[in-house]
Amino acid sequence: MASFWMLVVILFPIACGCGILFLPEKNRRLFLGLSAGAVFVTAVAAWVLILNPPSESLTVFKFWDDLVIEFRIDGLSRIFMGLISGLWPLSVIYAFEYMAHEANPGTLKERTFFGVYTLTYGVTLGISMAGNLLTMYVFYEMLTLVTIPLVLFTLTRAAIQATRTYMVFSLGGAAFGFISLIFLMAYGNASDFTLGGILDPAALGGRDNILRFVYIMGFMGFGVKAAVFPLNSWLPKASVAPTPVTALLHAVAVVKSGAFAIIRLTYYCYGADFIKGTFAQYIPMGIALFTIIYGCAMAMKERHFKRRLAYSTTSNLSYVLFAAMILSPLGLKAALSFMIFHGVMKITAFFCAGAFLTKGSRVYVYELNGLYREMPVTTTIFTISALAIMGLPGLPGFAGKWLIAGAAVADGGLMPVIGVGVLIVSSMLTAVYMLQPVTRIYFHENKGGLKEAADPGICMILPLVLLTVAMIIFGLFFTPLTDFIGKVAQGVI
Amino acid sequence: MSIDGICGFGLNFTADGFRIAYGTLCLLAFLASFLFAPRYLSHDGHKKRFYIFSAVVLIATLGVFFAADLFTLLIFFEMMSLTSYVWVAHEESDGALRAGDTYMAVAVIGGLFLLAGIVLVYSEAGTLEIAKIREAYLLNPSLYPGRKFVAAICLLVGFGAKAGAFPLHVWLPKAHPVAPAPASALLSGVLTKTGIYGILVTGLCLMPGVEAFGLILVIIGLITMVIGALTAIFSVDLKKVLACSSVSQIGFMVTGAGIATLLTKNGTLFPGAISSLSAEPAILGTVLHMANHTLVKLVVFLTAGVVYQNCHELNLNKIKGFGRKKPLLALPFLLGGMSLAGIPGFPGYLSKSILHESLLEGLSEAGLSSGAVALSEWTFLISGGATLCYMAKLFFCLFIEKPVAGAGSSAEATKDYAAVTQKVVLLVPAVSLITAGLFLSVKYFGTLYEFEVLKGGLTSVAIGALLFALIMLTLNRGGEYRDKWPKWLDLEEKIYRPLLLTVLPLTIGLFARIMDRITDRLALLLRKTVFRDAPIKPERVEGTVFTRFVGHGMDVIVAKLKGKSEVEPEYETRLALRAMEQKENNLVTMRSLSYGLMLACLGIFVMLGFILYLVFIK
């Protein structure tokens, strides 16, 4: 494919999103159609790009010398693009039915939602295809800004507070990321992402440890979106947003952009060898391990169902970061595999939570008692996703955890091996907080006093069923995918 | 046989001597339960769920036994653990759900330890195929010698949790009484055996001949058998006695696995272990005891099921005398109980004798002092005697004592107390027990009925008889069964639940809460200190300095002119009002679009002038 198509897939959804926002059109069907059309066309185009990536890069704008806005598709881009391009169309279909409940159909509020939702797709694609750190940084900041209306959506007090936290954390984090960017410009010898790092040893001149310190700053900065402790409190708060947002953005697109950015920074900018075996590896890894346990513990305590899932996301994202910080091709492979598997599992769980919320007004875990009688399909799907997140063999969560544990043990260092222990403990806690709703759904009696519930309509069920099928296929036959990711991690693709 | 590509490694199965034998036994036990269940569950609302999940458990259990590698084993093991939860929670009563929670917790914790162990084995040995692990370890001398041991301990915790070995035996006495009888029979008879099988695999394939590991197993086994026996003697709930008895028998098997580990040098568990005595006797004893226990527990739990489907009660004081004049119920129970108690002629005698002899040999070979060996031996014998004691107690209570007036008497009168299939299902395993026992006794009469060997078994029986007499005369005096086991002596209630449900959540929760707020609080602190808003100066609303000064001056002049001594702030007020009006007008003007345009125009004019100046004048 010609390289300009990259710009097209980024700009097309952005243009359509702006169109939905600003065109004076009141017809609900039209803007829903426009939104779905834009997302589907973009997704198809993106998949064509993933399968036939253009070999050369595309420079869009030149500030100065090396300082360019540039797009390029490498193996890592293809993985992340594949993840979001697979999930975005499903989420839009889900949103059709869901948003009719959340806002009055056809209102400006709903239009804003669909506009921004479409627009965000383009921005996220921009992050995935960014060819250098500057481009990624620009799109990363844009992602923060465009998702603000989505978090703010309900305009309740909680939503306003969540948005404020989100803004403060994200913008503050971006500042740290910026410091990293500047240092990389000063001490790097090429601007493009290169597996193995772009640092110029000659330019460094013994300032290794300062650079490593700056790396940690960058890790924390981009870690805001990946919800590493102590910068994670925006994520559970943000679960006030409508479910399509929490499901797609706060379980996949936004938070995985954070993890993606950290992987870019670690493997493609500083280089794994530069960091490995130093404090710059151990501190972030320690933070990730702490976040794993912390997220699980908070999820266990949490009774609000969506917030519990959000804490679970916090914990699971740190699985990705922990695997990435092993700093070996195996670790990178495990991180990327878990990123994809977690995306599919968690979005399913969130979609189910959304269905419980809209079709039965079940907000808290203890309100799920006996729900399987009323919502048999949704609860079955939720059970599968819960078992997957727990890591039951035969489902993708197990595959991901297996790869992470394997990479950690293969590395053989003390900290990765401790990490395996942490993984085990966290799996145990995960089992507690995910099985609790499941047992309530099936074995506890509904004592009454709750609204009647029913399975949702086709627009919500269809994405759920497709995701479940995907989960089972990934769980049983994950080898082709993980082999591909393994090649990416080794730099073959 | 293998199915490639599933879950990355593919599923691999193999069938050899032990696997075929135990797989068949497992299949038969499930069949017996399925035949027994329809009558038992005839008034149950969740029949369909029970059958579906039982079928899945069957597949999973067979998968565990036939798995050729640990990965396949793990997959089926997890499947079995989770699906069998449905059995425990079947009744959906509070007690059942609580027992279900315990069961699930132990299963999940065990499963994760198993996973950890398997990951460690894989990283070291590079293979998970059960038959090759030993060689693989021999080929790559480990860089980290401790790791193999850690892996073995992880596997032990995982399998031990399922088997019901101390200290993770807590789920057994809770789960068995609440599960439906056909399910309890399988939980106790078959599912726990997957754990024992796993422990055998760990001991024989991973740690053959490692003394420390063997001794750990023996110690765990001895503790388990004593605890099980004690609680069984004291319990007054029929199924709870049987469950505790399972714990005790599991202790025998774990001990056997420990001795097998101590004595085995070449780890040939699987081919031909059943068919000949040429394999390590300890392995044979353990496997024989497993098979014996499966059949016995099938019989006695199903008998309990018959009792429950008639009386809807399991308390010994209420059901006593139920079995009087029901020979078809008494015979299987008697045969089962005798085999479990190790009466000569039954398989139980053979397995316990082999284990007893191996225990002496193994411990002395491990270099233990004679005192320690004697202590272990007596623990073993007394626990064996206790088996006789509690089985005799149950038999005496159910089949000999006179029923109490009321519930029991009506139960005794019932003619149609069980379906024909149920009676057959009870009788067949019981008869096969005695047949197998006699067959093996005749075949190995020379070795297993020597005086030295017989002495151990008879000592045990004698201890049992004495114990029985003792408890009937003291604890259960006057035909009333009392539970004198101190209630507070409960690992689960006193340690596990408080630890997992109160202490840990509290500490973690407190910690997490503090940590959760820390960034927000930091931001707030900064907001209140360094980045606080600039203070708003208090304003005088009326007028400005100018209006006050001028107005006041004018008021003074007016007062002077009028000759008044008092100055009235008339002009001051008026000017202040004017000023406010002006201010508001200005505000309106400045906010208006035209004002903005005017300013823009002005700017453009200035620019224009500047350009003209540049072009023409300079």
PDB file of C-alpha atoms in Angstrom, chain B residues 57-176:
ATOM      1  CA  VAL B  57     -16.224 -33.518  36.028  1.00  0.00           C
ATOM      2  CA  LEU B  58     -15.988 -37.072  34.744  1.00  0.00           C
ATOM      3  CA  ILE B  59     -14.295 -35.949  31.545  1.00  0.00           C
ATOM      4  CA  ALA B  60     -11.968 -33.695  33.495  1.00  0.00           C
ATOM      5  CA  THR B  61     -11.047 -36.417  35.987  1.00  0.00           C
ATOM      6  CA  LEU B  62     -10.298 -38.894  33.222  1.00  0.00           C
ATOM      7  CA  GLY B  63      -8.241 -36.160  31.574  1.00  0.00           C
ATOM      8  CA  VAL B  64      -6.190 -35.760  34.746  1.00  0.00           C
ATOM      9  CA  PHE B  65      -5.455 -39.462  34.979  1.00  0.00           C
ATOM     10  CA  PHE B  66      -4.674 -39.958  31.313  1.00  0.00           C
ATOM     11  CA  ALA B  67      -2.645 -36.781  30.846  1.00  0.00           C
ATOM     12  CA  ALA B  68       0.788 -37.514  29.458  1.00  0.00           C
ATOM     13  CA  ASP B  69       2.249 -34.178  30.458  1.00  0.00           C
ATOM     14  CA  LEU B  70       1.818 -31.815  33.378  1.00  0.00           C
ATOM     15  CA  PHE B  71       0.350 -29.091  31.193  1.00  0.00           C
ATOM     16  CA  THR B  72      -2.542 -31.263  30.069  1.00  0.00           C
ATOM     17  CA  LEU B  73      -2.906 -32.422  33.634  1.00  0.00           C
ATOM     18  CA  LEU B  74      -3.144 -28.835  34.853  1.00  0.00           C
ATOM     19  CA  ILE B  75      -5.806 -27.935  32.314  1.00  0.00           C
ATOM     20  CA  PHE B  76      -8.026 -30.828  33.290  1.00  0.00           C
ATOM     21  CA  PHE B  77      -7.241 -30.382  36.966  1.00  0.00           C
ATOM     22  CA  GLU B  78      -8.509 -26.792  36.897  1.00  0.00           C
ATOM     23  CA  MET B  79     -11.538 -27.847  34.916  1.00  0.00           C
ATOM     24  CA  MET B  80     -12.289 -30.517  37.496  1.00  0.00           C
ATOM     25  CA  SER B  81     -11.798 -28.166  40.451  1.00  0.00           C
ATOM     26  CA  LEU B  82     -14.121 -25.508  39.122  1.00  0.00           C
ATOM     27  CA  THR B  83     -16.894 -27.715  37.809  1.00  0.00           C
ATOM     28  CA  SER B  84     -17.039 -29.779  40.978  1.00  0.00           C
ATOM     29  CA  TYR B  85     -17.872 -26.573  42.860  1.00  0.00           C
ATOM     30  CA  VAL B  86     -21.390 -27.073  41.541  1.00  0.00           C
ATOM     31  CA  TRP B  87     -21.605 -30.298  43.531  1.00  0.00           C
ATOM     32  CA  VAL B  88     -20.682 -28.614  46.780  1.00  0.00           C
ATOM     33  CA  ALA B  89     -22.942 -25.623  46.282  1.00  0.00           C
ATOM     34  CA  HIS B  90     -25.727 -27.812  44.925  1.00  0.00           C
ATOM     35  CA  GLU B  91     -28.230 -27.222  47.721  1.00  0.00           C
ATOM     36  CA  GLU B  92     -27.723 -23.432  47.635  1.00  0.00           C
ATOM     37  CA  SER B  93     -28.291 -23.254  51.371  1.00  0.00           C
ATOM     38  CA  ASP B  94     -26.142 -20.944  53.466  1.00  0.00           C
ATOM     39  CA  GLY B  95     -24.084 -23.860  54.734  1.00  0.00           C
ATOM     40  CA  ALA B  96     -23.581 -25.199  51.220  1.00  0.00           C
ATOM     41  CA  LEU B  97     -22.532 -21.813  49.879  1.00  0.00           C
ATOM     42  CA  ARG B  98     -20.121 -21.362  52.755  1.00  0.00           C
ATOM     43  CA  ALA B  99     -18.643 -24.795  52.199  1.00  0.00           C
ATOM     44  CA  GLY B 100     -18.538 -23.943  48.501  1.00  0.00           C
ATOM     45  CA  ASP B 101     -16.519 -20.816  49.254  1.00  0.00           C
ATOM     46  CA  THR B 102     -14.053 -22.874  51.256  1.00  0.00           C
ATOM     47  CA  TYR B 103     -13.860 -25.468  48.511  1.00  0.00           C
ATOM     48  CA  MET B 104     -13.325 -22.867  45.841  1.00  0.00           C
ATOM     49  CA  ALA B 105     -10.715 -21.008  47.851  1.00  0.00           C
ATOM     50  CA  VAL B 106      -8.700 -24.148  48.482  1.00  0.00           C
ATOM     51  CA  ALA B 107      -9.087 -25.234  44.860  1.00  0.00           C
ATOM     52  CA  VAL B 108      -7.971 -21.883  43.504  1.00  0.00           C
ATOM     53  CA  ILE B 109      -5.016 -21.565  45.849  1.00  0.00           C
ATOM     54  CA  GLY B 110      -4.006 -25.133  45.080  1.00  0.00           C
ATOM     55  CA  GLY B 111      -4.380 -24.595  41.345  1.00  0.00           C
ATOM     56  CA  LEU B 112      -2.133 -21.570  41.435  1.00  0.00           C
ATOM     57  CA  PHE B 113       0.565 -23.336  43.385  1.00  0.00           C
ATOM     58  CA  LEU B 114       0.339 -26.083  40.822  1.00  0.00           C
ATOM     59  CA  LEU B 115       0.791 -23.565  38.042  1.00  0.00           C
ATOM     60  CA  ALA B 116       3.811 -22.067  39.781  1.00  0.00           C
ATOM     61  CA  GLY B 117       5.340 -25.497  40.240  1.00  0.00           C
ATOM     62  CA  ILE B 118       4.745 -26.429  36.636  1.00  0.00           C
ATOM     63  CA  VAL B 119       6.280 -23.197  35.352  1.00  0.00           C
ATOM     64  CA  LEU B 120       9.350 -23.875  37.474  1.00  0.00           C
ATOM     65  CA  VAL B 121       9.630 -27.453  36.262  1.00  0.00           C
ATOM     66  CA  TYR B 122       9.267 -26.369  32.665  1.00  0.00           C
ATOM     67  CA  SER B 123      11.893 -23.673  32.942  1.00  0.00           C
ATOM     68  CA  GLU B 124      14.383 -26.084  34.458  1.00  0.00           C
ATOM     69  CA  ALA B 125      13.674 -29.381  32.767  1.00  0.00           C
ATOM     70  CA  GLY B 126      12.498 -28.026  29.433  1.00  0.00           C
ATOM     71  CA  THR B 127       9.826 -30.669  29.219  1.00  0.00           C
ATOM     72  CA  LEU B 128       6.578 -31.381  30.957  1.00  0.00           C
ATOM     73  CA  GLU B 129       6.111 -34.924  29.793  1.00  0.00           C
ATOM     74  CA  ILE B 130       5.661 -36.941  32.966  1.00  0.00           C
ATOM     75  CA  ALA B 131       7.694 -39.899  31.748  1.00  0.00           C
ATOM     76  CA  LYS B 132      10.656 -37.718  30.770  1.00  0.00           C
ATOM     77  CA  ILE B 133      10.924 -35.220  33.607  1.00  0.00           C
ATOM     78  CA  ARG B 134      13.292 -37.372  35.627  1.00  0.00           C
ATOM     79  CA  GLU B 135      15.736 -37.880  32.791  1.00  0.00           C
ATOM     80  CA  ALA B 136      15.517 -34.245  31.801  1.00  0.00           C
ATOM     81  CA  TYR B 137      16.564 -33.230  35.303  1.00  0.00           C
ATOM     82  CA  LEU B 138      19.420 -35.701  35.208  1.00  0.00           C
ATOM     83  CA  LEU B 139      20.586 -34.364  31.849  1.00  0.00           C
ATOM     84  CA  ASN B 140      20.634 -30.690  32.838  1.00  0.00           C
ATOM     85  CA  PRO B 141      22.146 -30.442  36.272  1.00  0.00           C
ATOM     86  CA  SER B 142      20.257 -27.502  37.687  1.00  0.00           C
ATOM     87  CA  LEU B 143      21.933 -24.141  38.036  1.00  0.00           C
ATOM     88  CA  TYR B 144      19.700 -23.375  40.970  1.00  0.00           C
ATOM     89  CA  PRO B 145      19.571 -26.500  43.142  1.00  0.00           C
ATOM     90  CA  GLY B 146      16.902 -25.037  45.404  1.00  0.00           C
ATOM     91  CA  ARG B 147      14.494 -24.488  42.563  1.00  0.00           C
ATOM     92  CA  LYS B 148      13.671 -28.101  41.974  1.00  0.00           C
ATOM     93  CA  PHE B 149      12.765 -28.409  45.637  1.00  0.00           C
ATOM     94  CA  VAL B 150      10.638 -25.262  45.510  1.00  0.00           C
ATOM     95  CA  ALA B 151       8.912 -26.618  42.430  1.00  0.00           C
ATOM     96  CA  ALA B 152       8.211 -29.884  44.199  1.00  0.00           C
ATOM     97  CA  ILE B 153       6.818 -28.061  47.231  1.00  0.00           C
ATOM     98  CA  CYS B 154       4.563 -25.961  44.990  1.00  0.00           C
ATOM     99  CA  LEU B 155       3.292 -29.108  43.295  1.00  0.00           C
ATOM    100  CA  LEU B 156       2.814 -30.722  46.681  1.00  0.00           C
ATOM    101  CA  VAL B 157       0.693 -27.814  47.917  1.00  0.00           C
ATOM    102  CA  GLY B 158      -1.349 -27.903  44.731  1.00  0.00           C
ATOM    103  CA  PHE B 159      -1.997 -31.612  44.732  1.00  0.00           C
ATOM    104  CA  GLY B 160      -2.193 -31.826  48.507  1.00  0.00           C
ATOM    105  CA  ALA B 161      -4.993 -29.254  48.544  1.00  0.00           C
ATOM    106  CA  LYS B 162      -7.029 -31.434  46.237  1.00  0.00           C
ATOM    107  CA  ALA B 163      -6.140 -34.612  48.097  1.00  0.00           C
ATOM    108  CA  GLY B 164      -7.091 -33.108  51.420  1.00  0.00           C
ATOM    109  CA  ALA B 165      -3.730 -33.353  53.140  1.00  0.00           C
ATOM    110  CA  PHE B 166      -2.985 -31.369  56.284  1.00  0.00           C
ATOM    111  CA  PRO B 167      -3.119 -28.355  56.591  1.00  0.00           C
ATOM    112  CA  LEU B 168      -5.359 -27.882  53.539  1.00  0.00           C
ATOM    113  CA  HIS B 169      -7.768 -30.640  54.516  1.00  0.00           C
ATOM    114  CA  VAL B 170     -10.289 -28.131  55.849  1.00  0.00           C
ATOM    115  CA  TRP B 171     -12.568 -28.273  52.826  1.00  0.00           C
ATOM    116  CA  LEU B 172     -13.252 -32.000  53.101  1.00  0.00           C
ATOM    117  CA  PRO B 173     -15.295 -32.158  56.327  1.00  0.00           C
ATOM    118  CA  LYS B 174     -17.214 -29.059  55.188  1.00  0.00           C
ATOM    119  CA  ALA B 175     -17.897 -29.967  51.599  1.00  0.00           C
ATOM    120  CA  HIS B 176     -18.808 -33.640  51.831  1.00  0.00           C
TER     121      HIS B 176
END
